[in-house]
Amino acid sequence: MKTLEHKTYYEVLDVPPDAGECEIKRAYHEAMATYGYDALVTYSLFSDQQRAEILRIIECAFDTLIDEEKRLQYNRELLAAVSGARGMVFGRHRNEADPLVQALSRSKADSLQVWVRAKSGDKEIKATVEKILGKERICGKDLKKLRSIFGISISEFYEITRISPSMITHIEQDRFEELPAELYLKRFLRSYAELLQIASRPIVAGYLNNMTASADAVHKPCRSSKPR
Amino acid sequence: MPAIYPIGGGKGGVGKSFIAANLGAAMATGGRRVVLVDLDVGASNLHTLLGIKSPGRGLSGFLSNDTHQLDQAAVPTHIAGLRLISSCRCTVDVANLVYAKKIKLIKAVRNLPYDAIIIDLGGGTNFNTIDFFTAANSGVVICTPEPTAIENSFRFIKAVRSRRLKQIIRQGPFNEKVKSAVLAKAGGGLGFNAALRCVEEYDPDRLRELKERLVDFRFHVVINQHRKSTDPTLGLRLQAVCNRHFAAPFQFTGRIDYDERIHDTVYQKKLFVELFPNAPSALHLKHIARELIRYNPIEEEKRNRYEDVGA
C-alpha cells in the first residue's frame, strides 16, 4: 500500500507552500481524522505498522510547518535538495508530467465545486451566507469570512478563479486604492460569488456600496461606517 | 458507442440494484434510451424492483444462443425509454461464465443500441464481476458508511486495479521478463506495487504508458444510506484517500440519504424516484445521474437534444 514516504511536508498535509497557521492547523486535524486508528475512511487500508508510520510523518510535518523557524529551515533544505530541477521546488518527487497529476488537476476544479456544494448545506454556513447577503454594504472582511467558512485558501481561490492572491487580499482588506476599474472589479466579485455558489448581484452591489460609502465617509467624517 | 455505467462495489446489500433501477428511471427522461442489464446472475433483482414478474428469457436466451442479438433479450418497463435485460432465468452455472462467453457478452453489451447502459453487478470480487466493471472506462462503486462496506470497497478497488494491471501487461508489448513475473500463475503473480517496480526495473520505457493506461479508468464513489449521524465529509475524504493511495482518478459523485420509505417502495415493487420524486434521496439520485452523464456523456451530437435528468 502506497504510504506517505517521498512526500514533502506540504504534500503530507496537502497545503500550499504559502499556507498560513490556520490552514496548517486545519490540515493537521483533517489528516489526523483521516488516518487516525479509529478513522472510518481508511479502515482496513493500512497495517498497524504502516498507520503508525503515517501518523508519525503527519506529526513531524505539523511540528515543522507550524514553527516559523523550523519551517524556514525546512524550506531551505527543500530548495537545496532540488535546486536545478525546473519548477519542482515543492514537489520534488512529483513529476509534473505524471498522467495522474494531470488527471487530478482536471478534476480539482470539479472537486472544489462538490466541496462547496456539500458545505452549502451546513446550517451555520447557510445562516452566515444569508446574513452577509442581506447587508446593504458588504466589506472585504465579509468576503474573507465567506471564503474561510467554506474552508477555501487564497491559493485554491487563485487556482480556480485566476484572480491573483494579492488582488484577493486587496479586495478582502478594502484597499480600494489598489483595486482596478469597476468593470474588472465587478468581474472579480462575480467570480467570488460563483466559486462559493452564492448569488452574485448582492455581493457586487454590496461591495460597491461599501466602497462608495467609505469614499464619502472620507469627506463626511461624522457618518458611521457600520453597515446598516 | 453508448455510455456505460457499471454499478459495483464489493459488499452485498449496499443498494446496488436499488440505485441501478432508480438511476435508470432518472436517466430515461427527455428522450434518452436507457437499458438496465442485470449481471448479478444468481441474485438478480432488477425485475422485482421494477415490478416486472416475467421479464422473458433475458440473458439466458442470449447465452444459450437462442437469442442472437442481445437487444432482443430486452423487455420494456413501465417507464418510457427504459428497458431491462434480466438474468433471473439464468441457471447457477451461468454465474461462472467461461471465458469465451464472457467476451461475447461484453462485446454485445458494448454494442447495445441505446444511449445509456446501466449494468447491475453483484457483490464480491470474482473475475467476471471485475471484468464487467471494467468493460468501459469508468465504474461506480457503491458504499455505505460502515467499516464492513468500506473494507469491502477497498478490497474491490484493489482487485479491479490488479486485474487491470495484469490485463494491460498481458495485452501490451512488455518484455518477457515482466510478463512472466507479473502474470505468473504460482502465487497469483506479483502484487500491484511489486509489479510496478518490476516494470520500472525491467521495462522502464513502458512505465509511463502503463501509468497512463491505469489512470484511464475512473472510479465514481457513491455513499448510500447516509444518515444524520454520518460524517458529511466522508465522501470527499474517501475521494482524497483513494486518489492519493490508489493513484487512480476517484470522484465522489454523491451521497444518498437513508430514507425509511425506500424499504416501503421496494416492498411495493415500485421505484422510489417515481413515488417520492421530491424526497431528498430522490434528488440525490437525480444529482448522481446528472454527474455520471456529465463525466461520461452520451454521444455529443445527441446530448443537446435531451432535457435535464428528472425533468
Coordinates of C-alpha atoms in Angstrom, one line a residue, chain A residues 40 43-44, chain B residues 7-19 40 43 45 120-126 129-130 133 140-157 159-160 222 224-225 227:
Chain A
L40 CA -13.7 5.0 9.2
Y43 CA -10.4 1.4 7.8
S44 CA -8.5 -1.8 6.7
Chain B
I7 CA -22.7 -0.3 -10.7
G8 CA -20.5 -2.4 -8.5
G9 CA -18.9 -2.3 -5.1
G10 CA -17.9 -5.4 -3.3
K11 CA -20.2 -5.6 -0.4
G12 CA -23.6 -7.2 -0.9
G13 CA -26.7 -5.4 0.2
V14 CA -25.4 -1.8 0.0
G15 CA -28.1 -0.9 -2.5
K16 CA -26.5 -1.5 -6.0
S17 CA -29.8 -2.9 -7.6
F18 CA -31.9 -0.2 -6.0
I19 CA -29.6 2.5 -7.2
D40 CA -26.0 -10.1 -10.8
A43 CA -29.2 -13.0 -7.3
N45 CA -33.4 -8.3 -8.5
D120 CA -26.1 -4.0 -12.1
L121 CA -23.2 -6.2 -10.9
G122 CA -23.2 -8.5 -7.9
G123 CA -21.1 -8.2 -4.8
G124 CA -17.7 -9.9 -4.4
T125 CA -14.6 -9.7 -6.4
N126 CA -14.7 -12.6 -8.8
T129 CA -17.7 -9.1 -11.8
I130 CA -14.5 -7.2 -12.2
F133 CA -17.0 -3.4 -14.1
V140 CA -19.5 3.3 -10.0
V141 CA -18.6 1.9 -6.5
I142 CA -21.5 1.9 -4.0
C143 CA -20.5 2.0 -0.4
T144 CA -22.3 2.6 2.9
P145 CA -20.8 4.4 5.8
E146 CA -19.8 1.3 7.8
P147 CA -16.4 -0.3 8.3
T148 CA -17.6 -3.5 6.7
A149 CA -18.7 -1.7 3.5
I150 CA -15.6 0.5 3.4
E151 CA -13.4 -2.6 3.9
N152 CA -15.1 -4.4 1.0
S153 CA -14.9 -1.4 -1.2
F154 CA -11.2 -1.1 -0.8
R155 CA -10.9 -4.8 -1.5
F156 CA -12.9 -4.4 -4.6
I157 CA -10.9 -1.4 -5.8
A159 CA -9.0 -6.3 -7.1
V160 CA -10.0 -4.1 -10.0
V222 CA -21.5 6.9 -4.1
N224 CA -25.6 5.1 0.1
Q225 CA -27.7 5.0 3.3
R227 CA -27.6 9.0 7.9

